PDB file of C-alpha atoms in Angstrom:
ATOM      1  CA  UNK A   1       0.910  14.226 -36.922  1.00  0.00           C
ATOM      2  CA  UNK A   2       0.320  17.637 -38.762  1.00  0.00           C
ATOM      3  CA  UNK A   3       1.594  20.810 -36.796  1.00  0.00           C
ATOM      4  CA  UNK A   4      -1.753  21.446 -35.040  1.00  0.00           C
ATOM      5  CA  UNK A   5      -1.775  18.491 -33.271  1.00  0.00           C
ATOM      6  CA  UNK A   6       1.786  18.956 -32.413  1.00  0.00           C
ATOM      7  CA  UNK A   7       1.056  22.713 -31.235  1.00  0.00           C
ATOM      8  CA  UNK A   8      -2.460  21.340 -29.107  1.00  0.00           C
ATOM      9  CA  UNK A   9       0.153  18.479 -27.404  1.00  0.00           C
ATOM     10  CA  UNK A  10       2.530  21.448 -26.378  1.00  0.00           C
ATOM     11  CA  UNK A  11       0.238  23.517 -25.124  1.00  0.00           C
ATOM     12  CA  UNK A  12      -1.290  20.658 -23.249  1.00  0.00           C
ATOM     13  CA  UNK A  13       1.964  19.834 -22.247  1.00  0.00           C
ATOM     14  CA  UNK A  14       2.541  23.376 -20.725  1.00  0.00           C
ATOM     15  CA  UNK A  15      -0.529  24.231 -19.107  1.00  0.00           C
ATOM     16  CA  UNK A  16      -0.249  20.790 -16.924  1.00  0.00           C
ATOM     17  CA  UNK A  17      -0.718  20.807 -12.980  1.00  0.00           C
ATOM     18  CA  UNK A  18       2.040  19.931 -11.115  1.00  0.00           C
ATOM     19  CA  UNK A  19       0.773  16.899  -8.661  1.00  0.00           C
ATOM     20  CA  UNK A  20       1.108  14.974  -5.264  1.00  0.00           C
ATOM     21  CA  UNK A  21       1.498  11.819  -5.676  1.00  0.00           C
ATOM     22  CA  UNK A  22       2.222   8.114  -4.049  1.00  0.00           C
ATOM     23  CA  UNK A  23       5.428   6.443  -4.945  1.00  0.00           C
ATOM     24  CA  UNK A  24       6.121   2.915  -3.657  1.00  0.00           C
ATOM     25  CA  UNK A  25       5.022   1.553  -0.620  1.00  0.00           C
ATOM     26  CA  UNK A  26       6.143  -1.070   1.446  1.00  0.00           C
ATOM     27  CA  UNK A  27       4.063  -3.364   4.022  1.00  0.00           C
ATOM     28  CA  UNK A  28       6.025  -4.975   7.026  1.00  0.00           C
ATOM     29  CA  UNK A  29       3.128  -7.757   8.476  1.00  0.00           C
ATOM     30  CA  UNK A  30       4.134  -9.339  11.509  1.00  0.00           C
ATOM     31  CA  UNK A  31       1.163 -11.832  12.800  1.00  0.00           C
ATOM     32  CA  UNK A  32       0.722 -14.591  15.478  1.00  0.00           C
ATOM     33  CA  UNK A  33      -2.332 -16.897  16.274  1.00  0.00           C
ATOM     34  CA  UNK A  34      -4.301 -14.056  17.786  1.00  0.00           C
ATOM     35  CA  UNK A  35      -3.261 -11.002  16.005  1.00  0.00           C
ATOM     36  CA  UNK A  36      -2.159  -9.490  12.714  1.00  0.00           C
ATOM     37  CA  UNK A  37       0.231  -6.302  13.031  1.00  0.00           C
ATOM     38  CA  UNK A  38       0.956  -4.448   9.768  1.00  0.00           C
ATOM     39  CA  UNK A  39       3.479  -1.292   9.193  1.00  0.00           C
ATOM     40  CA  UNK A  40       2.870   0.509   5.849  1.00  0.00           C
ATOM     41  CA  UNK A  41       5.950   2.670   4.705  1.00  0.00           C
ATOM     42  CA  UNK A  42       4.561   5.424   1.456  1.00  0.00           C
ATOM     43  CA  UNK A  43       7.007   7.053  -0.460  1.00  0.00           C
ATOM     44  CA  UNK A  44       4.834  10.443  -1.492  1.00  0.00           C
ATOM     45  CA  UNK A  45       6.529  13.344  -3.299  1.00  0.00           C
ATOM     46  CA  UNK A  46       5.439  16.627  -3.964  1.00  0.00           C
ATOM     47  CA  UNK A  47       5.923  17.760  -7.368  1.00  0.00           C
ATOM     48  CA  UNK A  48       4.430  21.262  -6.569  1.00  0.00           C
ATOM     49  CA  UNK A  49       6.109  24.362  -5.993  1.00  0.00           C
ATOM     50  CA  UNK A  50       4.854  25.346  -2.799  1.00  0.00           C
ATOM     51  CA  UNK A  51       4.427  23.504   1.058  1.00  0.00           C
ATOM     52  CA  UNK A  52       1.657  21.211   0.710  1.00  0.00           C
ATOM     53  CA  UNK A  53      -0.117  18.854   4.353  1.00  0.00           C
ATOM     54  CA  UNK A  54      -1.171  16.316   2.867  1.00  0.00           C
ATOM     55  CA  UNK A  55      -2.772  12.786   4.800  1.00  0.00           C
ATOM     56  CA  UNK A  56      -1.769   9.482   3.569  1.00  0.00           C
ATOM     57  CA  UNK A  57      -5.031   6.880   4.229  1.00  0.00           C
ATOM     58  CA  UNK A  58      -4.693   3.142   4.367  1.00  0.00           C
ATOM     59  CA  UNK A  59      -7.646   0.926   4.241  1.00  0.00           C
ATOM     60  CA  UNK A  60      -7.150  -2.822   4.806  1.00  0.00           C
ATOM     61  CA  UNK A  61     -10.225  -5.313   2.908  1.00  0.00           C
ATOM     62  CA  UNK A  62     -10.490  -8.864   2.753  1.00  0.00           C
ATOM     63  CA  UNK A  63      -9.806  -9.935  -1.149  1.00  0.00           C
ATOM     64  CA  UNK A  64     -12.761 -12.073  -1.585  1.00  0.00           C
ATOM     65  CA  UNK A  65     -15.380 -10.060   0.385  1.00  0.00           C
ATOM     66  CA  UNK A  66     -14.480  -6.925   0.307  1.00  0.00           C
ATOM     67  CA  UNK A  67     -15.254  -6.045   4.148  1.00  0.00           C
ATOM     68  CA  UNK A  68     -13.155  -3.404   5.632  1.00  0.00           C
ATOM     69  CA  UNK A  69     -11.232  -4.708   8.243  1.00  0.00           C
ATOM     70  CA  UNK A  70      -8.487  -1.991   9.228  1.00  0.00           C
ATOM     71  CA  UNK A  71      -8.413   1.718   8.473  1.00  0.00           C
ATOM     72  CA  UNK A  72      -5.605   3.895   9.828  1.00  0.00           C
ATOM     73  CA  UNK A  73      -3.970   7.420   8.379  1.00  0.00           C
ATOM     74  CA  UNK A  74      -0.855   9.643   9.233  1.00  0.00           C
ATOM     75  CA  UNK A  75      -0.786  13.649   8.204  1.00  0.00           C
ATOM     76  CA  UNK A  76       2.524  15.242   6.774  1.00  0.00           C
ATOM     77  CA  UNK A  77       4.210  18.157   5.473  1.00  0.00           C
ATOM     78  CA  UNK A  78       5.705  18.029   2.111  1.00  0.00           C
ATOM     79  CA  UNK A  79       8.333  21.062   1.252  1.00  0.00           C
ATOM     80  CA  UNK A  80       8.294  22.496  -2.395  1.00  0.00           C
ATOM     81  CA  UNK A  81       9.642  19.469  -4.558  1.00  0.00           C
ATOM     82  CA  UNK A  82      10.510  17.009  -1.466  1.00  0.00           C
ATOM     83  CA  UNK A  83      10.024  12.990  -1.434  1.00  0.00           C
ATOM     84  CA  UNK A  84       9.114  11.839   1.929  1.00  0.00           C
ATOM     85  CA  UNK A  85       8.570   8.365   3.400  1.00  0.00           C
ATOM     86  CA  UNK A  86       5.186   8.589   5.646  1.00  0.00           C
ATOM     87  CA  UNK A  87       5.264   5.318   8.138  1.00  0.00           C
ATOM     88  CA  UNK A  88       2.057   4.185   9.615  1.00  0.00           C
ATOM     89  CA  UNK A  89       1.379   1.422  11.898  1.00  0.00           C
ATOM     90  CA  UNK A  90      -2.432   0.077  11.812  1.00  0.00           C
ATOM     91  CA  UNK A  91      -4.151  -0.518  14.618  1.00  0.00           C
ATOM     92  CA  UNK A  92      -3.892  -4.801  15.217  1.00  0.00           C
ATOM     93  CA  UNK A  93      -5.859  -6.989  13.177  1.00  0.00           C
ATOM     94  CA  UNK A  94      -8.030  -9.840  16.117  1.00  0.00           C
ATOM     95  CA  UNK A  95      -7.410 -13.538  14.667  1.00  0.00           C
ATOM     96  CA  UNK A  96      -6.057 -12.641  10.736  1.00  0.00           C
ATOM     97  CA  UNK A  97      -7.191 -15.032   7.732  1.00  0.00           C
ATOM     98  CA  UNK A  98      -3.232 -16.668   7.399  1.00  0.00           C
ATOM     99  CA  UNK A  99      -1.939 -17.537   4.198  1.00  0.00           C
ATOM    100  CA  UNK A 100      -1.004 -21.013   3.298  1.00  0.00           C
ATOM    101  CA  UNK A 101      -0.297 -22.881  -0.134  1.00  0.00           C
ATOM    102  CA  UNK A 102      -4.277 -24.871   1.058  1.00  0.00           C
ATOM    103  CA  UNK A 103      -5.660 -21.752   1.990  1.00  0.00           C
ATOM    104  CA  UNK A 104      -4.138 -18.263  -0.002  1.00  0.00           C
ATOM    105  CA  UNK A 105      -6.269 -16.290   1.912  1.00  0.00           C
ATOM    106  CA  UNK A 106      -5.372 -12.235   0.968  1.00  0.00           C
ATOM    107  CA  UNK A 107      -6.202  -8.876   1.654  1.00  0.00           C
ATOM    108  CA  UNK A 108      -6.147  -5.908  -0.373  1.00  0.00           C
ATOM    109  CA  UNK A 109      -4.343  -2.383   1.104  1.00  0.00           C
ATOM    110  CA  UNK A 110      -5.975   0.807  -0.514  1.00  0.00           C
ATOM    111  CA  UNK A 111      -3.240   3.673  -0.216  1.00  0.00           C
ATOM    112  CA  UNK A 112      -4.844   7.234  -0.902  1.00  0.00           C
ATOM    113  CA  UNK A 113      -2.976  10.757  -0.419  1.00  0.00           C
ATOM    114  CA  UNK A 114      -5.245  13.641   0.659  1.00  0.00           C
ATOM    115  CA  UNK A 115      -4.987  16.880   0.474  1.00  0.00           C
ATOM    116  CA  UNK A 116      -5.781  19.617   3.160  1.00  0.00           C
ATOM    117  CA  UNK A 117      -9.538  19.512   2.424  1.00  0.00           C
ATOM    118  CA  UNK A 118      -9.591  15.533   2.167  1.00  0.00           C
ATOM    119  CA  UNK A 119      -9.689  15.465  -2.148  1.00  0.00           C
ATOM    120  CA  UNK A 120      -8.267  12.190  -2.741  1.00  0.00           C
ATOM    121  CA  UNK A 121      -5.095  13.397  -5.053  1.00  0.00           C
ATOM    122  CA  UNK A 122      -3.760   9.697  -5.678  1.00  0.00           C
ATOM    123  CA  UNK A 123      -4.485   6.231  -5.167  1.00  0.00           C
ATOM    124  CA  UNK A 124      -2.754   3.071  -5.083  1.00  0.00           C
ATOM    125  CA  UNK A 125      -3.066  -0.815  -4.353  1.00  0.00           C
ATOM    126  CA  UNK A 126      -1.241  -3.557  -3.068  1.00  0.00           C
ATOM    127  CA  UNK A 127      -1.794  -7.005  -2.207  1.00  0.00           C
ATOM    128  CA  UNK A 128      -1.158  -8.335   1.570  1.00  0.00           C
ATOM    129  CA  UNK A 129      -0.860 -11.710   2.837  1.00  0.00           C
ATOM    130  CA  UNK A 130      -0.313 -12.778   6.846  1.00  0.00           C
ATOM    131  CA  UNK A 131       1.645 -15.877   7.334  1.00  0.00           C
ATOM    132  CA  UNK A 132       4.792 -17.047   9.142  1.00  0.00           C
ATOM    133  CA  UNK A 133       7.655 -19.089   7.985  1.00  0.00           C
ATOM    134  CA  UNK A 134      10.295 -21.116   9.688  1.00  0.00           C
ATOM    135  CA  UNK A 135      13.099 -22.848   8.242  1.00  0.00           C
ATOM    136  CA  UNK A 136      14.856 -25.714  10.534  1.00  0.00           C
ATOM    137  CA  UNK A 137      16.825 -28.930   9.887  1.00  0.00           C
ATOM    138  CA  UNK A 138      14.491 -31.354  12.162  1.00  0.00           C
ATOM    139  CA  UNK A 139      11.057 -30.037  10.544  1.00  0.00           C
ATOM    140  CA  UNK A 140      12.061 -28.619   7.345  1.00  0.00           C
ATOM    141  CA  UNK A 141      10.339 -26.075   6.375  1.00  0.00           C
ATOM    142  CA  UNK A 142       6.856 -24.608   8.256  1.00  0.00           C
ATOM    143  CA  UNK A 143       4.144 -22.076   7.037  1.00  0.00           C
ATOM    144  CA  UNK A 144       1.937 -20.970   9.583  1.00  0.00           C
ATOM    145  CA  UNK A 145       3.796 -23.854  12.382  1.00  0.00           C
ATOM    146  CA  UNK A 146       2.471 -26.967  10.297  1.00  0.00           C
ATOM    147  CA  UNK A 147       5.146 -28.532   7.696  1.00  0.00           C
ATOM    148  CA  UNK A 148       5.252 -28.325   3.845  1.00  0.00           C
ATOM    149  CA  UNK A 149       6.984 -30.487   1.640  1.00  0.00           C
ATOM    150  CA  UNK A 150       9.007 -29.262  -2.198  1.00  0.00           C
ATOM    151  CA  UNK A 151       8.844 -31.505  -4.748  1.00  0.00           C
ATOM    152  CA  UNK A 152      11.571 -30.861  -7.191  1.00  0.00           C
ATOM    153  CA  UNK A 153      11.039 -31.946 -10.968  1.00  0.00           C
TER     154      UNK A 153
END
């Protein structure tokens, strides 16, 4: 690298934005046969030097067709330099596609962090699956209330 590019890297380096972003998130489903209940925990920090209100957005799709089938958002205040956790519960989900090992049916959770005038700053994704499981010494173990069998090798 000759001492141009070096000096164009620095300055690039230098003149860069601090940001807003999403850290990890974590999704809590709960479900039964009639509804799906998820909790969505963000970790967003704020890099910046000043307060910032941002709105974290969740949007909820079906994997294979894509239909919306939650939405739900929660505002916050971010100090100069803090990490926050923002927790939002979605609104329930009527009669959820469940997961099973015959049936692996997913959705797809779309995180974005707004700012105050609703630019979407940063974007994430995470997979999302509704199912129940039950371990007990009669039955074994149950996904979704109907047995399923391990076959070692």
């Amino acid at each position: 690298m000759t001492s141009k590019q070096r000096a164009y890297l620095k300055s690039l380096a230098m003149t860069m934005d601090p940001i807003l972003q999403i850290g990890k998130s974590s999704l809590t489903p709960e479900v039964t046969a009639a509804r799906g209940k998820v909790r969505i925990l963000t970790e967003v920090k704020n890099d910046t030097g000043t307060v910032r209100k941002v709105t974290v957005r969740h949007t909820v799709r079906e994997e294979q067709s894509s239909c919306v089938v939650l939405r739900g958002e929660k505002g916050a205040e971010l100090g100069a330099g803090e990490d926050s956790r923002v927790q939002a519960d979605l609104p329930p989900l009527a009669s959820p596609r469940l997961w099973s090992p015959a049936a692996p049916n997913m959705y797809r959770v779309t995180t974005e962090l707004l700012d105050e005038k609703g630019k979407v700053l940063d974007r994430a994704e995470n997979p999302l699956g509704f199912r129940t499981l039950e371990l007990t010494a009669d039955r074994g173990m149950l996904i979704n209330g109907k047995p399923v069998y391990l076959q070692g090798a």
